[in-house]
Coordinates of C-alpha atoms in Angstrom, one line a residue:
X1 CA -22.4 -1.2 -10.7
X2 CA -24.3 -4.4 -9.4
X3 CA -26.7 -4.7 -6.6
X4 CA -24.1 -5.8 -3.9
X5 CA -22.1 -3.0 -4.9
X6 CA -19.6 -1.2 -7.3
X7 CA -16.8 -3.4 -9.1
X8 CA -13.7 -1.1 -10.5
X9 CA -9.8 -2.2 -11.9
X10 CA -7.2 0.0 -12.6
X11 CA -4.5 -1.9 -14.8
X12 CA -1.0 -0.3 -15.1
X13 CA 2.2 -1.7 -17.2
X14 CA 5.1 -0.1 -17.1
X15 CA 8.1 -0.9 -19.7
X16 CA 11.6 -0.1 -20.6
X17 CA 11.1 2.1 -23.8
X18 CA 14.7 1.7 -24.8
X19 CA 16.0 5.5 -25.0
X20 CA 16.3 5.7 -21.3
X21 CA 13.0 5.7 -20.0
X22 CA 9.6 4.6 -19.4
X23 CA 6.8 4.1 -21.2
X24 CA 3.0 2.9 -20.1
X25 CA 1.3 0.8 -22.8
X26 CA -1.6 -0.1 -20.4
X27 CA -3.3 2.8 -18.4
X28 CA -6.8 1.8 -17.9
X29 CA -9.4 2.6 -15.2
X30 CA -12.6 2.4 -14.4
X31 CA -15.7 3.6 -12.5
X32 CA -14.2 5.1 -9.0
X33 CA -10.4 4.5 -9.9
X34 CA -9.1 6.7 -12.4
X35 CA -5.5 6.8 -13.7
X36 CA -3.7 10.5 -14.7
X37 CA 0.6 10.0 -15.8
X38 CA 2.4 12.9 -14.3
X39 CA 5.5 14.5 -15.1
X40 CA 8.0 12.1 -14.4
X41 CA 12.2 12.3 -13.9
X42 CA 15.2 10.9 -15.3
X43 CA 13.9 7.3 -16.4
X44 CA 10.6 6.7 -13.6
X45 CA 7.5 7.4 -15.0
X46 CA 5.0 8.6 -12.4
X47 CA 1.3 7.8 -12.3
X48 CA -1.7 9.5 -9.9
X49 CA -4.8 7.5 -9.1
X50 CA -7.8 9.8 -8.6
X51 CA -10.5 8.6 -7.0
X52 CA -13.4 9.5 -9.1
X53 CA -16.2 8.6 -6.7
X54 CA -17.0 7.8 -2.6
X55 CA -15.9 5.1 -1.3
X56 CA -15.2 2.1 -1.3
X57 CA -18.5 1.6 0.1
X58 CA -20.0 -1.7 1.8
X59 CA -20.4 -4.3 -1.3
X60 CA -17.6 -3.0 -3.4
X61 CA -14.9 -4.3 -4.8
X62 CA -11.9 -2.4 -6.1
X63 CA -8.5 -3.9 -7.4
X64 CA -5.6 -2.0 -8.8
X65 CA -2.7 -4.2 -10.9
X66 CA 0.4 -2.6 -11.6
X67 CA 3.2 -4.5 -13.7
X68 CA 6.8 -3.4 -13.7
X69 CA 8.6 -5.0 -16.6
X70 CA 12.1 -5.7 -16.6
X71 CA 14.3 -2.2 -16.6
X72 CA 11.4 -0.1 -16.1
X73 CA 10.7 2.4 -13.5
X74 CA 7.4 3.3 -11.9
X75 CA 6.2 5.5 -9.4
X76 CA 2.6 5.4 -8.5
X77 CA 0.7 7.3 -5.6
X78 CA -3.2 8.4 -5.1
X79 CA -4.2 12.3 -5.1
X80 CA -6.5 12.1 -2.1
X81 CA -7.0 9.7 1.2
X82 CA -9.2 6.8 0.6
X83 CA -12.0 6.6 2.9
X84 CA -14.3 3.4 3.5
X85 CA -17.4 4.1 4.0
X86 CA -20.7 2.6 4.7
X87 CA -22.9 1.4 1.7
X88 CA -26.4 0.3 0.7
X89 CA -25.4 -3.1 0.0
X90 CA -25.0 -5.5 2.6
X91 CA -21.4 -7.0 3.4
X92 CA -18.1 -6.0 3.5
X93 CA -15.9 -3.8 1.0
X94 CA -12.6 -5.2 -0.7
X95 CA -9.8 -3.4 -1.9
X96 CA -7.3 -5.5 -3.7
X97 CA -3.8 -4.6 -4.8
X98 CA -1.6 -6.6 -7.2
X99 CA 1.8 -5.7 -7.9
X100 CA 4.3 -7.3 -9.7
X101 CA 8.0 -6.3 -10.6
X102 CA 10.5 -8.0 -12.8
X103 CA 14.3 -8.3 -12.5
X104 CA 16.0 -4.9 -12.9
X105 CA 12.5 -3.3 -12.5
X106 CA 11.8 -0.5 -9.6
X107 CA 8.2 0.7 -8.3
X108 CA 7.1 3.1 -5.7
X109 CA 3.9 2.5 -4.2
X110 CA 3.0 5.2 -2.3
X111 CA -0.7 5.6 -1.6
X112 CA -1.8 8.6 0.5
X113 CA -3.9 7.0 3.8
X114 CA -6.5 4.6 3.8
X115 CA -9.6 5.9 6.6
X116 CA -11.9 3.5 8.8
X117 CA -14.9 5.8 9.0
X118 CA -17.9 4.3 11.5
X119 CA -19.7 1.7 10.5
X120 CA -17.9 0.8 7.4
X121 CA -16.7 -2.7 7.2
X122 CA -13.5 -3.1 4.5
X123 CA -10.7 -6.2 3.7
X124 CA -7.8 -5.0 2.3
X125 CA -5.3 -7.5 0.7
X126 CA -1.6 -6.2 -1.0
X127 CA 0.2 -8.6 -2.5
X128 CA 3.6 -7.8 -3.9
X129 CA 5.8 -10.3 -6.7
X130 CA 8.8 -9.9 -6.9
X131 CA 12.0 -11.3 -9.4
X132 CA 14.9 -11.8 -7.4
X133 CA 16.9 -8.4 -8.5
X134 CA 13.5 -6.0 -8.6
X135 CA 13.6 -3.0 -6.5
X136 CA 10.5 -1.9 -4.4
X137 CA 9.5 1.0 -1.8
X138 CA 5.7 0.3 -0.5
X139 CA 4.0 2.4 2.2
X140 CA 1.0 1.6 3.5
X141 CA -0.8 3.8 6.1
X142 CA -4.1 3.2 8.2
X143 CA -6.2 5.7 10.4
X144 CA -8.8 4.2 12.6
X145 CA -11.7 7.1 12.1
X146 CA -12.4 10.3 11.4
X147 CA -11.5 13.4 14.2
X148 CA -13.9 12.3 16.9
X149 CA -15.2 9.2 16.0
X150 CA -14.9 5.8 16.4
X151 CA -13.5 3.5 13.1
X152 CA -15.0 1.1 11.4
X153 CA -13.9 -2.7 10.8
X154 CA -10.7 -3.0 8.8
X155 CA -9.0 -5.9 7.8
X156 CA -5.9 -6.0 6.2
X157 CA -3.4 -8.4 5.0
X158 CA 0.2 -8.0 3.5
X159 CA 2.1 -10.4 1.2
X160 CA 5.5 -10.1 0.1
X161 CA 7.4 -12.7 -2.8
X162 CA 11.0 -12.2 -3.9
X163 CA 12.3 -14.5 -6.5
X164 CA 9.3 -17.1 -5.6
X165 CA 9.5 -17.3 -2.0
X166 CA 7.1 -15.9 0.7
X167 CA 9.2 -13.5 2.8
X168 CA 6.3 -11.3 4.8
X169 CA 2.8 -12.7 5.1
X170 CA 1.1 -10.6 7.7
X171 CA -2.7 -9.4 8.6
X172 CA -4.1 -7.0 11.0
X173 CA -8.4 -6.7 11.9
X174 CA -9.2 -3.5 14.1
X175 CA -12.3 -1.7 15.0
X176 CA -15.4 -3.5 16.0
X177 CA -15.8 -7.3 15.9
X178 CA -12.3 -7.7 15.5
X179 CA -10.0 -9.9 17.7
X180 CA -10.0 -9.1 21.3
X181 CA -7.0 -7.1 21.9
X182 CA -6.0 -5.2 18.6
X183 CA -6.6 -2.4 21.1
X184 CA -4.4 -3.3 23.7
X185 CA -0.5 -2.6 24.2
X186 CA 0.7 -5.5 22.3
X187 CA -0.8 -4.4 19.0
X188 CA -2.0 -0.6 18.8
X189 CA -2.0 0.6 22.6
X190 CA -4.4 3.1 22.2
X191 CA -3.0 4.5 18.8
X192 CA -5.9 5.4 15.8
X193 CA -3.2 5.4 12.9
X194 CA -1.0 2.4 12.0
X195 CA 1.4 1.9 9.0
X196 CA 4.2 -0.2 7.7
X197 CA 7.0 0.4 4.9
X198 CA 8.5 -2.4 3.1
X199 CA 11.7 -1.7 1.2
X200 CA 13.4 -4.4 -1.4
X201 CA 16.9 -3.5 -2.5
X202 CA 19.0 -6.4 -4.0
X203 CA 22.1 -4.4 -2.0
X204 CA 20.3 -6.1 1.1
X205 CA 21.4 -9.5 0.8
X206 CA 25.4 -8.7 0.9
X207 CA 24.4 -5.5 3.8
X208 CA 20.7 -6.9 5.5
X209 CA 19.3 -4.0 7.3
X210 CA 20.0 -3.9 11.0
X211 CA 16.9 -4.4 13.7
X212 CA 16.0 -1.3 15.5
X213 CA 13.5 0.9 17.3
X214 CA 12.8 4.4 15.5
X215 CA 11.6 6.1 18.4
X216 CA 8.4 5.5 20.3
X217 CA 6.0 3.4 18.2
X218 CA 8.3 2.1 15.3
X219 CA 10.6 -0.3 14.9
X220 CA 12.7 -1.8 11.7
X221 CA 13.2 -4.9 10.9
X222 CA 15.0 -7.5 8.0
X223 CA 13.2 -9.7 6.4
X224 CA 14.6 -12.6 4.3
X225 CA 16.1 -12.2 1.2
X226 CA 16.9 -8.6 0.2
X227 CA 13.9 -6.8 2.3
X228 CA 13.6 -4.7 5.1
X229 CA 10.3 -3.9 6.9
X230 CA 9.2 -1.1 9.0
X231 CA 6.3 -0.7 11.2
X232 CA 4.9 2.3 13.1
X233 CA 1.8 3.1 15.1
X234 CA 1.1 7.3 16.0
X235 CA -1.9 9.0 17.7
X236 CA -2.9 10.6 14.4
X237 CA -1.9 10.4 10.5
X238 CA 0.4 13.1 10.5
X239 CA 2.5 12.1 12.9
X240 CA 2.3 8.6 11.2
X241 CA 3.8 10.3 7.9
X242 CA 6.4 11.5 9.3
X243 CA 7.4 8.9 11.1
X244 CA 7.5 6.8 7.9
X245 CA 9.0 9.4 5.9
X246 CA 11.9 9.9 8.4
X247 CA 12.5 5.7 7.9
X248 CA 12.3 5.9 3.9
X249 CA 15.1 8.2 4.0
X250 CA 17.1 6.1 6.5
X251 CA 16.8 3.0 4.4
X252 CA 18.2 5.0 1.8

Protein backbone atom coordinates (compact mmCIF):
# COMPACT_ATOMS: atom_id res chain seq x y z
CA UNK A 1 0.00 0.00 0.00
CA UNK A 2 1.25 3.56 -1.04
CA UNK A 3 -0.14 6.83 -0.23
CA UNK A 4 -2.32 7.29 -3.39
CA UNK A 5 -3.61 4.04 -2.74
CA UNK A 6 -3.37 0.03 -2.76
CA UNK A 7 -1.51 -1.66 -5.74
CA UNK A 8 -2.48 -5.69 -6.12
CA UNK A 9 -1.83 -8.47 -9.30
CA UNK A 10 -3.16 -11.63 -9.51
CA UNK A 11 -1.12 -13.73 -12.22
CA UNK A 12 -2.72 -16.98 -13.53
CA UNK A 13 -1.15 -19.54 -16.25
CA UNK A 14 -2.82 -22.18 -17.28
CA UNK A 15 -1.14 -25.31 -19.31
CA UNK A 16 -1.80 -28.43 -21.07
CA UNK A 17 -0.42 -31.08 -18.46
CA UNK A 18 -0.31 -33.76 -21.09
CA UNK A 19 -2.66 -36.62 -19.43
CA UNK A 20 -5.73 -34.83 -20.35
CA UNK A 21 -5.91 -31.90 -18.31
CA UNK A 22 -4.88 -28.74 -16.75
CA UNK A 23 -2.38 -27.75 -14.74
CA UNK A 24 -1.60 -24.00 -13.08
CA UNK A 25 2.15 -23.47 -12.63
CA UNK A 26 1.52 -19.74 -11.69
CA UNK A 27 -1.24 -18.87 -9.08
CA UNK A 28 -0.11 -15.80 -7.38
CA UNK A 29 -2.07 -13.00 -5.63
CA UNK A 30 -1.67 -10.32 -3.65
CA UNK A 31 -3.02 -7.82 -1.14
CA UNK A 32 -6.99 -7.51 -1.95
CA UNK A 33 -6.96 -10.21 -4.91
CA UNK A 34 -6.53 -13.63 -3.78
CA UNK A 35 -6.56 -16.76 -5.89
CA UNK A 36 -8.32 -20.29 -4.49
CA UNK A 37 -8.30 -23.52 -7.60
CA UNK A 38 -11.61 -25.29 -7.38
CA UNK A 39 -12.68 -28.57 -8.26
CA UNK A 40 -12.57 -28.57 -11.85
CA UNK A 41 -14.18 -31.09 -14.79
CA UNK A 42 -13.05 -33.22 -17.51
CA UNK A 43 -9.86 -31.19 -18.75
CA UNK A 44 -10.88 -27.14 -17.49
CA UNK A 45 -9.28 -26.30 -14.47
CA UNK A 46 -11.42 -23.77 -12.51
CA UNK A 47 -10.00 -20.86 -10.41
CA UNK A 48 -12.05 -18.43 -7.72
CA UNK A 49 -10.76 -14.87 -7.04
CA UNK A 50 -11.63 -13.80 -3.49
CA UNK A 51 -11.51 -10.53 -2.78
CA UNK A 52 -9.66 -10.30 0.42
CA UNK A 53 -10.23 -6.70 1.22
CA UNK A 54 -12.80 -3.43 0.28
CA UNK A 55 -12.58 -2.04 -2.56
CA UNK A 56 -11.07 -0.98 -5.04
CA UNK A 57 -11.10 2.23 -3.45
CA UNK A 58 -10.19 5.82 -4.87
CA UNK A 59 -6.17 5.56 -5.57
CA UNK A 60 -5.96 1.88 -6.27
CA UNK A 61 -4.93 -0.03 -8.71
CA UNK A 62 -5.69 -3.71 -9.26
CA UNK A 63 -4.73 -5.89 -12.34
CA UNK A 64 -5.47 -9.49 -12.85
CA UNK A 65 -3.38 -11.52 -15.87
CA UNK A 66 -4.55 -14.72 -16.90
CA UNK A 67 -2.61 -16.85 -19.64
CA UNK A 68 -4.13 -19.77 -21.42
CA UNK A 69 -1.48 -21.80 -23.10
CA UNK A 70 -1.98 -23.74 -26.04
CA UNK A 71 -4.54 -26.92 -25.27
CA UNK A 72 -5.33 -25.71 -21.93
CA UNK A 73 -8.58 -25.06 -20.43
CA UNK A 74 -9.46 -22.41 -17.83
CA UNK A 75 -12.33 -21.27 -16.05
CA UNK A 76 -12.00 -18.35 -13.83
CA UNK A 77 -14.86 -16.39 -11.86
CA UNK A 78 -14.81 -14.12 -8.52
CA UNK A 79 -16.75 -15.39 -5.18
CA UNK A 80 -18.37 -12.10 -4.35
CA UNK A 81 -19.57 -8.69 -6.41
CA UNK A 82 -16.82 -6.17 -6.64
CA UNK A 83 -17.81 -2.90 -5.34
CA UNK A 84 -15.84 0.56 -5.94
CA UNK A 85 -15.87 2.52 -3.36
CA UNK A 86 -14.68 5.82 -2.20
CA UNK A 87 -11.06 6.16 -0.79
CA UNK A 88 -8.74 8.38 1.25
CA UNK A 89 -6.54 9.02 -1.61
CA UNK A 90 -7.39 11.36 -4.09
CA UNK A 91 -8.13 10.28 -7.77
CA UNK A 92 -9.58 7.63 -9.56
CA UNK A 93 -9.45 3.67 -9.05
CA UNK A 94 -8.20 1.26 -11.89
CA UNK A 95 -8.99 -2.17 -12.40
CA UNK A 96 -7.09 -3.72 -15.19
CA UNK A 97 -7.69 -7.07 -16.76
CA UNK A 98 -5.26 -8.90 -19.12
CA UNK A 99 -6.07 -12.05 -20.81
CA UNK A 100 -4.45 -13.88 -23.17
CA UNK A 101 -5.28 -17.29 -24.93
CA UNK A 102 -3.25 -19.32 -27.30
CA UNK A 103 -4.27 -21.48 -30.29
CA UNK A 104 -6.40 -24.53 -29.20
CA UNK A 105 -6.63 -22.85 -25.67
CA UNK A 106 -10.31 -22.06 -23.99
CA UNK A 107 -11.06 -19.62 -20.94
CA UNK A 108 -14.08 -18.57 -19.19
CA UNK A 109 -14.15 -15.32 -17.64
CA UNK A 110 -16.87 -14.99 -15.73
CA UNK A 111 -16.66 -12.40 -12.91
CA UNK A 112 -19.71 -11.97 -10.66
CA UNK A 113 -20.90 -7.90 -11.02
CA UNK A 114 -18.82 -5.03 -10.80
CA UNK A 115 -20.95 -1.97 -8.35
CA UNK A 116 -20.75 1.95 -8.77
CA UNK A 117 -21.41 2.88 -5.20
CA UNK A 118 -21.73 6.98 -4.71
CA UNK A 119 -18.96 8.90 -4.93
CA UNK A 120 -16.56 6.37 -6.06
CA UNK A 121 -14.70 7.24 -9.14
CA UNK A 122 -13.27 3.79 -11.14
CA UNK A 123 -11.64 3.02 -14.96
CA UNK A 124 -12.01 -0.23 -15.84
CA UNK A 125 -9.94 -1.56 -18.98
CA UNK A 126 -10.35 -5.57 -20.36
CA UNK A 127 -8.34 -6.44 -22.82
CA UNK A 128 -8.48 -9.84 -24.39
CA UNK A 129 -5.55 -11.63 -26.90
CA UNK A 130 -6.41 -13.94 -28.80
CA UNK A 131 -4.46 -16.73 -31.37
CA UNK A 132 -6.56 -17.25 -34.30
CA UNK A 133 -8.12 -20.90 -33.15
CA UNK A 134 -8.52 -19.92 -29.10
CA UNK A 135 -11.83 -20.19 -27.69
CA UNK A 136 -13.27 -17.56 -25.21
CA UNK A 137 -16.69 -16.84 -23.18
CA UNK A 138 -16.33 -13.30 -21.31
CA UNK A 139 -19.19 -11.71 -19.31
CA UNK A 140 -18.94 -8.62 -18.03
CA UNK A 141 -21.71 -6.99 -15.84
CA UNK A 142 -22.14 -3.37 -14.35
CA UNK A 143 -24.71 -1.93 -11.79
CA UNK A 144 -24.93 1.76 -11.47
CA UNK A 145 -25.34 1.91 -7.32
CA UNK A 146 -26.46 0.31 -4.55
CA UNK A 147 -30.57 -0.14 -3.78
CA UNK A 148 -31.49 3.52 -3.39
CA UNK A 149 -28.65 5.34 -4.41
CA UNK A 150 -27.21 7.13 -6.90
CA UNK A 151 -23.67 5.38 -8.70
CA UNK A 152 -20.63 6.61 -8.83
CA UNK A 153 -18.32 7.46 -12.00
CA UNK A 154 -17.44 4.41 -13.96
CA UNK A 155 -15.51 4.13 -16.95
CA UNK A 156 -14.97 1.19 -18.77
CA UNK A 157 -13.33 0.10 -21.94
CA UNK A 158 -13.32 -3.28 -23.82
CA UNK A 159 -10.75 -4.66 -26.27
CA UNK A 160 -10.85 -7.63 -28.17
CA UNK A 161 -7.66 -9.25 -30.55
CA UNK A 162 -8.03 -12.51 -32.57
CA UNK A 163 -5.10 -13.66 -34.38
CA UNK A 164 -3.50 -9.92 -34.17
CA UNK A 165 -6.28 -7.85 -35.33
CA UNK A 166 -8.56 -5.50 -33.37
CA UNK A 167 -12.14 -6.80 -33.68
CA UNK A 168 -14.16 -4.94 -30.65
CA UNK A 169 -12.67 -1.78 -29.14
CA UNK A 170 -15.45 -0.19 -27.12
CA UNK A 171 -15.84 2.18 -23.88
CA UNK A 172 -18.66 3.32 -21.88
CA UNK A 173 -18.44 6.48 -18.84
CA UNK A 174 -21.71 6.60 -16.63
CA UNK A 175 -22.57 8.33 -13.50
CA UNK A 176 -21.56 11.83 -12.65
CA UNK A 177 -19.31 13.90 -14.91
CA UNK A 178 -19.61 11.56 -17.50
CA UNK A 179 -20.70 12.44 -21.12
CA UNK A 180 -24.06 14.06 -21.49
CA UNK A 181 -26.38 11.46 -22.42
CA UNK A 182 -25.16 8.07 -21.08
CA UNK A 183 -28.56 8.40 -19.40
CA UNK A 184 -30.66 8.97 -22.14
CA UNK A 185 -32.46 6.32 -24.49
CA UNK A 186 -29.60 5.91 -26.90
CA UNK A 187 -27.26 4.43 -24.30
CA UNK A 188 -28.99 3.21 -20.91
CA UNK A 189 -32.56 4.77 -20.94
CA UNK A 190 -33.01 4.93 -17.53
CA UNK A 191 -31.51 1.34 -16.81
CA UNK A 192 -28.86 1.06 -13.50
CA UNK A 193 -27.31 -2.33 -14.66
CA UNK A 194 -25.48 -2.83 -18.08
CA UNK A 195 -23.51 -5.88 -19.38
CA UNK A 196 -22.10 -7.39 -22.43
CA UNK A 197 -20.93 -11.06 -23.41
CA UNK A 198 -18.32 -11.72 -25.84
CA UNK A 199 -18.09 -15.29 -27.25
CA UNK A 200 -15.04 -16.50 -29.66
CA UNK A 201 -15.56 -19.82 -31.27
CA UNK A 202 -13.31 -20.65 -34.32
CA UNK A 203 -16.85 -22.51 -35.71
CA UNK A 204 -17.87 -18.79 -36.26
CA UNK A 205 -16.01 -18.00 -39.24
CA UNK A 206 -17.62 -20.88 -41.51
CA UNK A 207 -21.35 -20.16 -39.40
CA UNK A 208 -20.94 -16.09 -38.09
CA UNK A 209 -23.67 -15.60 -35.64
CA UNK A 210 -26.77 -14.00 -36.87
CA UNK A 211 -27.80 -10.20 -35.61
CA UNK A 212 -30.67 -10.11 -33.39
CA UNK A 213 -32.70 -8.51 -30.54
CA UNK A 214 -33.10 -10.80 -27.28
CA UNK A 215 -35.94 -9.27 -25.99
CA UNK A 216 -36.27 -5.76 -24.61
CA UNK A 217 -32.79 -4.34 -23.83
CA UNK A 218 -30.44 -6.83 -25.55
CA UNK A 219 -29.35 -7.37 -28.78
CA UNK A 220 -26.53 -9.86 -30.49
CA UNK A 221 -24.36 -9.06 -32.73
CA UNK A 222 -21.13 -10.65 -35.02
CA UNK A 223 -18.13 -9.25 -34.85
CA UNK A 224 -15.23 -9.89 -37.29
CA UNK A 225 -13.38 -12.94 -37.34
CA UNK A 226 -14.85 -15.78 -35.27
CA UNK A 227 -16.67 -13.52 -32.47
CA UNK A 228 -19.96 -12.77 -31.52
CA UNK A 229 -20.96 -9.97 -29.02
CA UNK A 230 -23.95 -9.44 -26.90
CA UNK A 231 -25.08 -6.52 -25.13
CA UNK A 232 -27.95 -6.00 -22.55
CA UNK A 233 -29.08 -3.23 -20.28
CA UNK A 234 -31.95 -4.28 -17.18
CA UNK A 235 -33.42 -2.28 -14.32
CA UNK A 236 -31.51 -4.23 -11.81
CA UNK A 237 -28.60 -7.03 -11.71
CA UNK A 238 -30.62 -9.91 -11.59
CA UNK A 239 -32.60 -9.40 -14.32
CA UNK A 240 -29.24 -8.49 -16.08
CA UNK A 241 -27.98 -12.17 -15.28
CA UNK A 242 -30.42 -13.72 -16.53
CA UNK A 243 -30.69 -12.02 -19.51
CA UNK A 244 -26.98 -12.90 -20.13
CA UNK A 245 -27.26 -16.32 -19.00
CA UNK A 246 -30.28 -17.07 -21.38
CA UNK A 247 -27.65 -15.59 -24.44
CA UNK A 248 -24.58 -17.89 -23.28
CA UNK A 249 -26.73 -20.79 -23.70
CA UNK A 250 -28.08 -19.57 -27.14
CA UNK A 251 -24.53 -19.08 -28.50
CA UNK A 252 -23.99 -22.50 -27.56
Amino acid sequence: MTASGVRATARIVARDDGRGGTSLPVLEGDGPLALRRTRGTGSEARVMLVGAMSGPLGGDHFTVEAGVEAGARLRLGSAAATIALPGQAKGEARYDVRLTVADGGELHWLPEQLISAHGSELYVTTRADLAATARLVLREEQVLGRAGEEPGRLSSRLVLRVGGRTVLDQELSCGPGAPGGWDGPAVLGGHRAVGQVIVVRPEFVDEPVAARVLGEGAAVVPLAGPAALVTAVAPDALRLRRVLEEAMTSLG
